[in-house]
Short mmCIF file of C-alpha atoms in Angstrom, two decimals:
data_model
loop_
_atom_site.label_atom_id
_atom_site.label_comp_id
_atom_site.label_asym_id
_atom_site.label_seq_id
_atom_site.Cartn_x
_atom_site.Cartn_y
_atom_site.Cartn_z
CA UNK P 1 119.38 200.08 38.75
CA UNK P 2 117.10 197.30 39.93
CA UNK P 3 114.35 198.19 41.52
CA UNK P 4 113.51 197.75 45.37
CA UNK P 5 111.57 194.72 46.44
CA UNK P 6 109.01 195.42 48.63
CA UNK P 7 106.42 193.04 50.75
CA UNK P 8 103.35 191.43 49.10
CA UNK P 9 100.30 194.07 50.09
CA UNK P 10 98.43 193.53 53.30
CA UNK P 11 101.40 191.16 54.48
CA UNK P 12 103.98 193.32 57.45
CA UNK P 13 107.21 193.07 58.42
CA UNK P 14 107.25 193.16 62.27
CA UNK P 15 110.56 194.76 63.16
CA UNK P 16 112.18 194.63 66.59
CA UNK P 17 110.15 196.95 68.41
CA UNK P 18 107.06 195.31 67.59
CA UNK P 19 108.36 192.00 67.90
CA UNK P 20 109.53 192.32 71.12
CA UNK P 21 106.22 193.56 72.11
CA UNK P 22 104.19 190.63 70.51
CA UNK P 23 106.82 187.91 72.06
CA UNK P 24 105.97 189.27 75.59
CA UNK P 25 102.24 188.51 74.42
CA UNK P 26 103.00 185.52 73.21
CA UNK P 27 104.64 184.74 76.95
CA UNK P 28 101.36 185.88 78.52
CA UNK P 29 99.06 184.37 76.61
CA UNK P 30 101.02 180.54 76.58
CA UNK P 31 101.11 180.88 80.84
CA UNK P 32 97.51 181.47 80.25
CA UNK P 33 96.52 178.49 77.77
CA UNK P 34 98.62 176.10 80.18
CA UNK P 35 97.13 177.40 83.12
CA UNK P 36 93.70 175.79 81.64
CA UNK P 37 95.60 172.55 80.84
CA UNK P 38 95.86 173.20 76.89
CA UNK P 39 98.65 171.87 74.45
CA UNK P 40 100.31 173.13 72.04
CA UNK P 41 99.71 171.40 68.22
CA UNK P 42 101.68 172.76 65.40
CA UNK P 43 100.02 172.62 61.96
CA UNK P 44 101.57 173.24 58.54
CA UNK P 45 99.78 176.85 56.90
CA UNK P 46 99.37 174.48 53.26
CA UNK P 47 96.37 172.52 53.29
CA UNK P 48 94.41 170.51 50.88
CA UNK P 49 92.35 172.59 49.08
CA UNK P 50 89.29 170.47 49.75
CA UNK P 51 89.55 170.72 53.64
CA UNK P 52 88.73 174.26 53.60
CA UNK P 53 85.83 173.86 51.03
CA UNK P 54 84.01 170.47 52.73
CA UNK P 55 84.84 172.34 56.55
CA UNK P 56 83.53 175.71 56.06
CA UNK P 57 81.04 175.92 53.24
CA UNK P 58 81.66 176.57 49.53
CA UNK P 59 79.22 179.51 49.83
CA UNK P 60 81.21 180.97 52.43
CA UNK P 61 83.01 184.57 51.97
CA UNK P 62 86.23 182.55 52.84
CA UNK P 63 85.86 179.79 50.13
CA UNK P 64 84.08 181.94 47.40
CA UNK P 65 86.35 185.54 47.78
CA UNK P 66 89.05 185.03 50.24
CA UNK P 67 91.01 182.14 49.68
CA UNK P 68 95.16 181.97 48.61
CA UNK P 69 94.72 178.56 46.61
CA UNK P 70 97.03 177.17 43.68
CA UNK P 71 97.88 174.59 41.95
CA UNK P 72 101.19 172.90 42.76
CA UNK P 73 103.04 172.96 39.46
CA UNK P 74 105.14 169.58 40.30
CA UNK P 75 102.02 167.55 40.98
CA UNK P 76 98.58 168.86 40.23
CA UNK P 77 97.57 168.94 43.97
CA UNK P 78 95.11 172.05 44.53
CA UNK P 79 96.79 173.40 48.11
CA UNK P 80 95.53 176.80 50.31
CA UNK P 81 97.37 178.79 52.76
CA UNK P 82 95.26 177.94 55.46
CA UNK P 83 92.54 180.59 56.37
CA UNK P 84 91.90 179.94 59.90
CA UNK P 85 93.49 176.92 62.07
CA UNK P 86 89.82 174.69 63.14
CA UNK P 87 90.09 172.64 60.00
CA UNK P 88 93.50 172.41 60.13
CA UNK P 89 93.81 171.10 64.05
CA UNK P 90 91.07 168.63 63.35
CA UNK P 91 91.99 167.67 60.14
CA UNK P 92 95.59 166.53 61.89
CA UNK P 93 93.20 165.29 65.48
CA UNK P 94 91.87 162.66 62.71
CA UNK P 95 95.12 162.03 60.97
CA UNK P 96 96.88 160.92 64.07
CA UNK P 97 94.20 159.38 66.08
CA UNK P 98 94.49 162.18 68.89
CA UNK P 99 90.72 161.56 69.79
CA UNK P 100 91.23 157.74 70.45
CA UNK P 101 90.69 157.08 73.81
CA UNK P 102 90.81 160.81 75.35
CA UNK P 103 89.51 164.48 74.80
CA UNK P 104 91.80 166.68 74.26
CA UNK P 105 92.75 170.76 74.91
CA UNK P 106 94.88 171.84 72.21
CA UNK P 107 96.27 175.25 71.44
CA UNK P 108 98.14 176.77 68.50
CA UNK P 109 99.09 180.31 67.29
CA UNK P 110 100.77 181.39 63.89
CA UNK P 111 99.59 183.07 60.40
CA UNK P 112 96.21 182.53 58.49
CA UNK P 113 96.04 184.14 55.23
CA UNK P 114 92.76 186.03 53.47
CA UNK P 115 92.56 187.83 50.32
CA UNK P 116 90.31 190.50 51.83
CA UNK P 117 91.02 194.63 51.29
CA UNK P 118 93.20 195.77 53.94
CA UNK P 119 93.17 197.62 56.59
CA UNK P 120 93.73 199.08 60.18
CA UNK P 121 93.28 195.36 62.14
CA UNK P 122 92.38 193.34 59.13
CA UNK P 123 95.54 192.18 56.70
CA UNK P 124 96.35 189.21 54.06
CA UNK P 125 98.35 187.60 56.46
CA UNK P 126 97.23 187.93 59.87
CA UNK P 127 98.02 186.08 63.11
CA UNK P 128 95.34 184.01 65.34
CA UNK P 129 95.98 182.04 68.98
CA UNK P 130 93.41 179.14 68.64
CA UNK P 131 91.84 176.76 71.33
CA UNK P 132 89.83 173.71 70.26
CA UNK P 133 88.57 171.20 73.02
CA UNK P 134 87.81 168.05 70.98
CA UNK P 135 85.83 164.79 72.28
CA UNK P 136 83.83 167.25 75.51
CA UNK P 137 80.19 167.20 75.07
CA UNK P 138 78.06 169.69 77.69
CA UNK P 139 77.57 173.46 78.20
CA UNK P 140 80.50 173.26 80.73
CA UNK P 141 83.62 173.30 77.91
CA UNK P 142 81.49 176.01 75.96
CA UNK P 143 81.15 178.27 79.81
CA UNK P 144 85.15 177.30 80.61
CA UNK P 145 86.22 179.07 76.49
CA UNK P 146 84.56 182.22 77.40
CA UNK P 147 85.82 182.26 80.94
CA UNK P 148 89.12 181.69 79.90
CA UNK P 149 88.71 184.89 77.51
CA UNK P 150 87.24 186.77 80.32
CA UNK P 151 90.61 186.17 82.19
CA UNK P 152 93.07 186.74 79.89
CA UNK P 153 91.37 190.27 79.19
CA UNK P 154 91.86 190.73 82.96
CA UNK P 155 95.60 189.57 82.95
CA UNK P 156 96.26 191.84 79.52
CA UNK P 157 94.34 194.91 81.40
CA UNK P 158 91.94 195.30 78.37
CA UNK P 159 88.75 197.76 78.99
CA UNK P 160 85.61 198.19 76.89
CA UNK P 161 85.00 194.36 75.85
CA UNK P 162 81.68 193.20 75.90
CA UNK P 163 80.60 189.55 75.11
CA UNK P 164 77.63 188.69 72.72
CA UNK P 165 76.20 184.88 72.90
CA UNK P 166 73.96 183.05 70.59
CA UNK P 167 72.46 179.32 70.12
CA UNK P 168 72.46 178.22 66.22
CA UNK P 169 70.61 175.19 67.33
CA UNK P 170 70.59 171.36 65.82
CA UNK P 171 71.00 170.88 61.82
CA UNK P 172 67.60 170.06 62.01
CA UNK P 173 66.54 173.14 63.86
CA UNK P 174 68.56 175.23 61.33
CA UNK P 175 66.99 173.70 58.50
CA UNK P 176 63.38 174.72 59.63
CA UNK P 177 64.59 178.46 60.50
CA UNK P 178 66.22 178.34 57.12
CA UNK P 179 62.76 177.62 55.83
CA UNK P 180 61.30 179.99 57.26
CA UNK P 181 63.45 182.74 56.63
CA UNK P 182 63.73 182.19 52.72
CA UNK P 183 60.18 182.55 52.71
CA UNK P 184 59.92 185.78 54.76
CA UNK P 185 62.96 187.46 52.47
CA UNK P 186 61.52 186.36 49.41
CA UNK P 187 58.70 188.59 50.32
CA UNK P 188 62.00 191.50 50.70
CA UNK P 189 64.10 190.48 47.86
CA UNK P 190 63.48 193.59 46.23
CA UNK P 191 65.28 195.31 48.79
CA UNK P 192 67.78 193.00 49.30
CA UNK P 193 71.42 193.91 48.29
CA UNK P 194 73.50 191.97 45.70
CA UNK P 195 75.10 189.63 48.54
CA UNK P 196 71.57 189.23 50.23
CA UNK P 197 70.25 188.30 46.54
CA UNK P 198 73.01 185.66 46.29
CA UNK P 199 73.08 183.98 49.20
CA UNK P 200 69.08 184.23 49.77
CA UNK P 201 68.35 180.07 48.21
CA UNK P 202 72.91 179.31 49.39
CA UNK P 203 73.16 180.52 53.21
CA UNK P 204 70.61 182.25 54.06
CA UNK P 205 71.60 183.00 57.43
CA UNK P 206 74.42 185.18 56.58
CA UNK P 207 72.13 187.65 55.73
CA UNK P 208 71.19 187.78 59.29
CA UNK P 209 74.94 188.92 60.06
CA UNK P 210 75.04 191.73 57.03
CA UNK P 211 76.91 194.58 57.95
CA UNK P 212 74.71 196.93 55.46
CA UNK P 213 72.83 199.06 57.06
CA UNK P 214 69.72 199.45 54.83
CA UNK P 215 69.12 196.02 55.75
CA UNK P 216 68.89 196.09 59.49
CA UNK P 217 65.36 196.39 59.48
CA UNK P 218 64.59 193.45 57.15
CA UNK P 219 66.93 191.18 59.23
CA UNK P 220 65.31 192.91 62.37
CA UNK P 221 61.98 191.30 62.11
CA UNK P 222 63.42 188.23 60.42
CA UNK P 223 62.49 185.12 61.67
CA UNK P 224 64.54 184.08 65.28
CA UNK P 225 66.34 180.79 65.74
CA UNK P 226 65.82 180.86 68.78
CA UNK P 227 62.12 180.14 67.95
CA UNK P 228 63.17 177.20 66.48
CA UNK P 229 65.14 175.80 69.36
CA UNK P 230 63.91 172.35 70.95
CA UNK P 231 64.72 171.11 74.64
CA UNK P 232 68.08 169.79 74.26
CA UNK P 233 69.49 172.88 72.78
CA UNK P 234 67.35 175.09 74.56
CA UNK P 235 68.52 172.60 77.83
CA UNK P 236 72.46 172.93 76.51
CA UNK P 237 72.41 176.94 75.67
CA UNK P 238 70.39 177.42 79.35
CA UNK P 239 74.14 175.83 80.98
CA UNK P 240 76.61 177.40 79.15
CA UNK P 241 74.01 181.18 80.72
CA UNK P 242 73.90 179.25 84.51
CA UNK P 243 77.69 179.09 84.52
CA UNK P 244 78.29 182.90 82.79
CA UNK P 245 75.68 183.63 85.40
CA UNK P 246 77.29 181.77 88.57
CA UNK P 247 80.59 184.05 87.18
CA UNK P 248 79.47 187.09 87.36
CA UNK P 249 80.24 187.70 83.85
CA UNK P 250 77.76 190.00 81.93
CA UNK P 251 76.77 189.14 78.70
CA UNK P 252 74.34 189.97 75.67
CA UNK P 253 72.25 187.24 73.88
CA UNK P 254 72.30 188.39 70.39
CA UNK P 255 70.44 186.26 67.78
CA UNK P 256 72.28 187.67 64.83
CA UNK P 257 75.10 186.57 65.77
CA UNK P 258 75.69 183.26 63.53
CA UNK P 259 79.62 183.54 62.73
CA UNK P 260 80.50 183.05 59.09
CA UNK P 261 81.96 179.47 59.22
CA UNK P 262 78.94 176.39 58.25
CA UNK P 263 80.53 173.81 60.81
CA UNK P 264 79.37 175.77 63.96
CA UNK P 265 76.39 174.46 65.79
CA UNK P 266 74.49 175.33 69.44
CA UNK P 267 76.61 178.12 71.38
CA UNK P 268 78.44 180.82 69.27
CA UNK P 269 80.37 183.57 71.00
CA UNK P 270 82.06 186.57 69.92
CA UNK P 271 83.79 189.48 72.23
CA UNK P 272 83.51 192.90 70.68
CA UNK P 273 84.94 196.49 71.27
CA UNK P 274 83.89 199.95 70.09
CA UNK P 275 87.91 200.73 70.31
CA UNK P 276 89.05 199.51 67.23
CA UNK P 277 86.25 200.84 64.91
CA UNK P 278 85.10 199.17 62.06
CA UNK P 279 87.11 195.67 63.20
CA UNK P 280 85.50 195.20 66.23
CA UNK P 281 85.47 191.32 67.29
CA UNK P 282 88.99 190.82 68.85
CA UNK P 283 87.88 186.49 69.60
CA UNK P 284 85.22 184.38 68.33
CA UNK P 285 84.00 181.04 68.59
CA UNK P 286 81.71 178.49 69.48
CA UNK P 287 80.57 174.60 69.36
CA UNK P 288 81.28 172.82 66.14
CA UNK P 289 80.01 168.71 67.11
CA UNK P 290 79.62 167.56 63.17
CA UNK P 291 82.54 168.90 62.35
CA UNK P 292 85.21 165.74 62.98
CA UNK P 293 82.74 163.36 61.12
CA UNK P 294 82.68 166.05 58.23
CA UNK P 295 86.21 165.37 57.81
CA UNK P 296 85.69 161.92 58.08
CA UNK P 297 86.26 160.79 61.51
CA UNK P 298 84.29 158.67 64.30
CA UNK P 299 81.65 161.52 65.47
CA UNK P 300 83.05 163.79 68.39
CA UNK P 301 82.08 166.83 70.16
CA UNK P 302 83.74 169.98 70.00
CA UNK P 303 84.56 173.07 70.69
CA UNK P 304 86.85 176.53 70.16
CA UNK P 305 87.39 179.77 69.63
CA UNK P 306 90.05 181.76 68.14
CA UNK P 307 91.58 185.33 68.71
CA UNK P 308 93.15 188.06 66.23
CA UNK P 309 96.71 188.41 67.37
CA UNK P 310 96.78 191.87 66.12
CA UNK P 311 93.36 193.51 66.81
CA UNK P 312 94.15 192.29 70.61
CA UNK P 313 97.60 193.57 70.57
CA UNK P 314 96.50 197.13 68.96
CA UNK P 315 93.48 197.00 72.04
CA UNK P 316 96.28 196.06 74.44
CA UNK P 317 98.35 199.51 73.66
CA UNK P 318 95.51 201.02 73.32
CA UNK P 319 94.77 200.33 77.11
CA UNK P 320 97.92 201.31 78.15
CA UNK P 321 99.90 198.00 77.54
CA UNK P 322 103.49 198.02 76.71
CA UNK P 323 106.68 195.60 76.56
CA UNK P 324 109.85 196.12 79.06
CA UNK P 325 112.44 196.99 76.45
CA UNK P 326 114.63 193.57 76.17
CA UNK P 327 118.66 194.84 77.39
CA UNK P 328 121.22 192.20 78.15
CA UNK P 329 122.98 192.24 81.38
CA UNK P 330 126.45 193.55 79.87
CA UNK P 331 127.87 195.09 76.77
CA UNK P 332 131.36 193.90 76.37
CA UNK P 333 134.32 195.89 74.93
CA UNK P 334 137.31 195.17 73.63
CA UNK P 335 140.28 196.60 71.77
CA UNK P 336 143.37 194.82 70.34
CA UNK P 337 144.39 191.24 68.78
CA UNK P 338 144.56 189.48 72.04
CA UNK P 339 141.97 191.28 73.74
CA UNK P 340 139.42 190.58 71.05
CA UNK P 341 140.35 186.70 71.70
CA UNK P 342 139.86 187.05 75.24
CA UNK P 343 136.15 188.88 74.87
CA UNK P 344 135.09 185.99 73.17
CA UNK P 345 136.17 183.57 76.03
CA UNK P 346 134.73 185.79 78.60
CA UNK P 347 131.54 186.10 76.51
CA UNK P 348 130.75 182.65 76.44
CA UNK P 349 131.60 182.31 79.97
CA UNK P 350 129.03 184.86 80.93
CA UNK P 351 126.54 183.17 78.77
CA UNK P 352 127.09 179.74 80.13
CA UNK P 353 126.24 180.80 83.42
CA UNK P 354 123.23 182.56 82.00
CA UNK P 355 123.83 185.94 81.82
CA UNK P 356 122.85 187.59 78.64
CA UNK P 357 125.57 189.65 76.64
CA UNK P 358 126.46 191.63 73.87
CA UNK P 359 129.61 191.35 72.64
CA UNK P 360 130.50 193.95 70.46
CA UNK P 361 131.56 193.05 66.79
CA UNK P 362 132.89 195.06 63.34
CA UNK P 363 135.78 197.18 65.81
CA UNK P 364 136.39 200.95 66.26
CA UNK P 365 137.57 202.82 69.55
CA UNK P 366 136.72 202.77 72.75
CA UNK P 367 134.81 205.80 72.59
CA UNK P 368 132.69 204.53 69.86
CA UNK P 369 132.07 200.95 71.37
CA UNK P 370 131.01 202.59 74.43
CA UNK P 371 128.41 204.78 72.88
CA UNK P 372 127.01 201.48 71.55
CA UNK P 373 127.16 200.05 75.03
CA UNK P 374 125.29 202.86 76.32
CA UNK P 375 122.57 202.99 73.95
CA UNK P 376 122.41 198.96 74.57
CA UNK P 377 120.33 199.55 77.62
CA UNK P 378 122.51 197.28 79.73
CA UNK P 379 123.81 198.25 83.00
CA UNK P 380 127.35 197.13 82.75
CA UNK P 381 130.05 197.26 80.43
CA UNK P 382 132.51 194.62 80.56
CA UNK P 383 135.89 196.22 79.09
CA UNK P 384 138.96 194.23 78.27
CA UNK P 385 142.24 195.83 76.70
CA UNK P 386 145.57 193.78 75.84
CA UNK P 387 146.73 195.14 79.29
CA UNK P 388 143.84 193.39 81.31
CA UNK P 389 143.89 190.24 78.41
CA UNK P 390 147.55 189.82 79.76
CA UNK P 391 146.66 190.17 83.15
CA UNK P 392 143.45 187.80 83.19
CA UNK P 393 141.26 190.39 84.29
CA UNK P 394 138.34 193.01 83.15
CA UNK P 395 136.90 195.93 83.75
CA UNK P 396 133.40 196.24 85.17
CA UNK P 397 131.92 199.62 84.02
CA UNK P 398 128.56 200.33 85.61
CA UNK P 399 126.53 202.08 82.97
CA UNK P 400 122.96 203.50 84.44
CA UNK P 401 124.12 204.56 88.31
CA UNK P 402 127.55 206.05 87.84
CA UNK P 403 129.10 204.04 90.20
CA UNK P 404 132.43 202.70 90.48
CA UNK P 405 134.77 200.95 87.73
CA UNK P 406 136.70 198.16 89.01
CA UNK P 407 139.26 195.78 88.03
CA UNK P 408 137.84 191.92 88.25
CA UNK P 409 139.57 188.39 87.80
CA UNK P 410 137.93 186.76 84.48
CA UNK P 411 137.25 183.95 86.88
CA UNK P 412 135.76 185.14 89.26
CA UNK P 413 133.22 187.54 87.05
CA UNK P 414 130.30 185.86 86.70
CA UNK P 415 130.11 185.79 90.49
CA UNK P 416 131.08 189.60 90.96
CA UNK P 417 128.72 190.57 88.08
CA UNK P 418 125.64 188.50 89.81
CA UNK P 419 126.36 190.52 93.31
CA UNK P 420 126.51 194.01 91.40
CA UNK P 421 123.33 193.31 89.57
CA UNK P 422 121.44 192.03 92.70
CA UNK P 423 123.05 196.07 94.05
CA UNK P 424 121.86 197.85 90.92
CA UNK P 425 118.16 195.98 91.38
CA UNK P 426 118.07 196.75 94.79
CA UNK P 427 118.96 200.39 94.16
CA UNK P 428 116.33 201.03 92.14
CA UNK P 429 113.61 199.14 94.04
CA UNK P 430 113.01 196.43 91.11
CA UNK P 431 113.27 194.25 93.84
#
């Protein structure tokens, strides 16, 4: 006996239930992006191995521990599933000259995939909505990402999420904190843990963001960037606070926050929760201007953020969120030769005049298709035997109110089946 196949580790099935649920997200959270004037870009998840690397920093968690890279066997090309979607969106902005001329809001969703442990809100392949605004300079496109976050959290009814803010500064601005603080942890590296050790001369600021508690002190009294800020950034990070402020949205500078990707520059962002444990940040982002050059085109501003599809989705139950159950408008019955030929006309009727239905399929009685229609959700059955196939009509079998079964003209369905729904609705006060 062979033996049964099973999913790769830390990559899920989502079955109906759950699918249903994250589609209704998915509905939200597009009205949302479009409501803000963003597009939708598609990228392929395979990348060029060597976008990842040059965009976020070969001595990056990502590059060095995380990555799903290969080598394709029919050409020698060294490809990634993509880990997050920034590269990817400006790697195509450049390929297709998207930047000529314009700026642009662009939006995309799908999986990003990370070799990491997993766990409750942190799996191989994960999901991420993503929002880059390439070619805007100015505090304002930094203020409008974190409002927009602020709102969908109000639309999703999502409690206990608290925003944390943070300037990283110029390159050159970085490179004198980064000075600074190798010197000062030199002075600790004997109490520095293997990661701190190996990252101390590489990135030193990641230290700054170490989740090991033992350090906290060290990084405590650490050298500040924002020490190191001049006037322009100072100027920029002072906007993106005057339009939080003007809000009414509450926030926390914290300086070490400095996200784990090397492209971002000036404002960082990241909204946290206590709900989820351990995997707290449910969006993050931030100001990224060197990064279209990096990939090699004409310099242009930008700006993004992206959100864990999953983390929010868990918060969003967790808050009392929930998906209507998805039930067509009829179940539809049938029993004999001609009959069955007749359900399928009356099916497609239904459905060409946009009524959803479920025509049942694989036989058995009437008894046993009706359970099925029952346990369908739907309100009505539609019923046809070779009596009513011969006589052009059907049966319309309310389901959910116990009312009365009548005998309709096929032709004249659609319209009767419209009026009894608009009943049923009213009935129940759904309208």
């Amino acid at each position: 006996m062979s033996k049964t196949l099973q999913a790769v580790r830390g990559m899920n099935d989502i079955l109906p239930d759950d699918a249903e649920v994250w589609e209704q997200f998915e509905d939200i959270v597009r009205d949302w992006l479009h409501s803000y004037g963003y597009r939708p870009i598609r990228m392929p998840i395979v990348e060029p191995t060597p976008l990842f690397k040059r965009a976020i920093g070969e001595v990056t968690d990502i590059v060095e521990k995380e990555m799903y890279s290969f080598e394709d066997a029919l050409n020698g090309e060294h490809l990634t599933l993509r880990p997050e979607g920034t590269a990817s969106c400006v790697r195509a902005a450049i390929q297709h000259n998207l930047l000529f001329g314009n700026p642009r809001r662009l939006y995309y969703q799908g999986p990003m995939f990370r070799h990491e442990r997993p766990q409750k809100g942190r799996y191989r392949q994960f999901h991420q909505v993503g929002v880059e605004a390439l070619g805007f300079d100015g505090p304002d496109i930094d203020a409008e990402h974190i409002l927009m976050c602020a709102r969908l959290w109000d639309d999703l009814g999502l409690e206990d999420v608290k925003l944390e803010i943070n300037s990283l500064g110029s390159s050159e601005e970085r490179a004198a904190h980064r000075a600074a603080l190798i010197t000062y942890l030199e002075g600790h590296k004997d109490s520095l843990d293997e990661d701190g050790k190996r990252r101390l001369y590489t990135n030193p600021l990641r230290i700054l963001d170490t989740k090991n508690p033992d350090l906290h002190a060290i990084v405590e009294a650490a050298p500040k960037l924002a020490d190191f800020l001049g006037e322009e950034s100072l100027k920029h990070f002072d906007g993106v606070q005057t339009i939080l402020k003007d809000a009414g949205l509450p926030y926390r500078i914290n300086h070490r926050l400095v996200r784990g990707l090397d492209y971002y520059n000036r404002t960082v962002f990241e909204w946290v929760t206590t709900r989820l444990g351990a995997q707290g940040t449910i969006c993050a982002g931030g100001r990224y201007d060197g990064l279209v050059a990096q990939l090699g085109g004409k310099p242009a501003p930008a700006a993004g953020f992206a959100m864990g599809v999953e983390r929010l989705l868990a918060l969003w139950q967790e808050s009392g969120g929930q998906a209507e159950r998805v039930v067509p408008d009829v179940y539809l019955v049938h029993a004999g030769e001609a009959a069955q030929r007749a359900a399928f006309r009356v099916a497609e009727g239904l459905r060409g005049t946009g009524f959803a239905v479920t025509l049942h399929c694989g036989g058995g009685s009437f008894k046993s298709q009706m359970k099925r229609a029952d346990a369908s959700g739907a309100p009505f059955a539609v019923v046809i035997g070779d009596d009513e196939a011969a006589a052009g009509e059907v049966s319309l079998k309310p389901l959910r109110d116990g009312g009365e079964q009548i005998r309709v003209p096929m032709d004249v369905l659609p319209e009767t089946l419209a009026d009894r729904l608009i009943e049923s609705e009213e009935d129940d006060g759904s309208i």
